[in-house]
């Protein structure tokens, strides 16, 4: 089983889809932001404010080499900017969760923990800037993806089923 590496914009539902995939397959899920938080014993937000974004990107890069060399048969969900690591395609099958910016923001705002979800993401504090980031990243996400899943108005369960079907076909 090759690794599956989930990419996509902040709030698109990478974590929720990953949790569903583990329910319907043998994959175990890990998350690059969780690894960084446990490595540093800090929240992502604190890393951004104490050491700056560039330090966070360096941590993502370190993890990318560890993932490539040491992690097998795993579903890896990533932070929205992780896709920039140079060895992304070496880590596993790249699956993009795709949705329009407005639908992503609506999804976050409708979540019962909306406030916490927005607060913990430094790059979502200014929605105008976040939209620009989305516009800049989306073509890059599409270029890297082996598989694209449009998650708009779909449940995590349905997305996970579609993902597993497409991964099976791809392998
Ligand atoms: C980031 C996305 C976040 C987190 C950090 C930076 C980004 O993860 O890694 O705040 O650059 O898009 P999520 O995609 O899980 O929100």
mmCIF file of C-alpha atoms and ligand atoms in Angstrom, residues 8-11 14 33 44 48 53 56-57 60 78-81 120-123 133 137 141, ligand 1:
data_model
loop_
_atom_site.group_PDB
_atom_site.id
_atom_site.type_symbol
_atom_site.label_atom_id
_atom_site.label_comp_id
_atom_site.label_asym_id
_atom_site.label_seq_id
_atom_site.Cartn_x
_atom_site.Cartn_y
_atom_site.Cartn_z
ATOM 1 C CA UNK A 8 -5.791 21.219 -0.109
ATOM 2 C CA UNK A 9 -6.637 24.638 1.259
ATOM 3 C CA UNK A 10 -7.182 25.380 4.958
ATOM 4 C CA UNK A 11 -10.579 24.261 6.164
ATOM 5 C CA UNK A 14 -8.637 17.115 5.103
ATOM 6 C CA UNK A 33 0.384 19.856 11.755
ATOM 7 C CA UNK A 44 0.847 26.193 15.145
ATOM 8 C CA UNK A 48 3.870 31.538 13.716
ATOM 9 C CA UNK A 53 6.148 31.446 9.213
ATOM 10 C CA UNK A 56 7.183 26.671 10.418
ATOM 11 C CA UNK A 57 7.980 25.991 6.733
ATOM 12 C CA UNK A 60 7.397 21.065 7.333
ATOM 13 C CA UNK A 78 -1.150 17.997 5.549
ATOM 14 C CA UNK A 79 -1.368 21.693 6.365
ATOM 15 C CA UNK A 80 -2.536 23.800 3.414
ATOM 16 C CA UNK A 81 0.988 25.004 2.594
ATOM 17 C CA UNK A 120 -6.112 28.627 15.213
ATOM 18 C CA UNK A 121 -5.205 29.420 11.575
ATOM 19 C CA UNK A 122 -2.915 32.474 11.313
ATOM 20 C CA UNK A 123 -3.378 32.669 7.538
ATOM 21 C CA UNK A 133 -3.586 32.925 -1.216
ATOM 22 C CA UNK A 137 -2.338 28.150 -4.666
ATOM 23 C CA UNK A 141 -2.457 22.194 -6.072
HETATM 24 C C1 LIG B 1 -1.444 26.564 6.634
HETATM 25 C C2 LIG B 1 -2.451 25.666 6.902
HETATM 26 C C3 LIG B 1 -2.690 25.126 8.256
HETATM 27 C C4 LIG B 1 -1.372 25.126 9.051
HETATM 28 C C5 LIG B 1 -0.783 26.492 9.069
HETATM 29 C C6 LIG B 1 -0.481 27.024 7.659
HETATM 30 C C7 LIG B 1 -1.304 27.075 5.235
HETATM 31 O O1 LIG B 1 -3.215 23.806 8.191
HETATM 32 O O2 LIG B 1 -0.470 24.198 8.510
HETATM 33 O O3 LIG B 1 -1.673 27.348 9.737
HETATM 34 O O4 LIG B 1 -0.240 27.610 4.885
HETATM 35 O O5 LIG B 1 -2.274 26.901 4.458
HETATM 36 P P1 LIG B 1 -4.739 23.467 7.692
HETATM 37 O O6 LIG B 1 -4.687 23.362 6.194
HETATM 38 O O7 LIG B 1 -5.054 22.180 8.344
HETATM 39 O O8 LIG B 1 -5.583 24.582 8.159
#
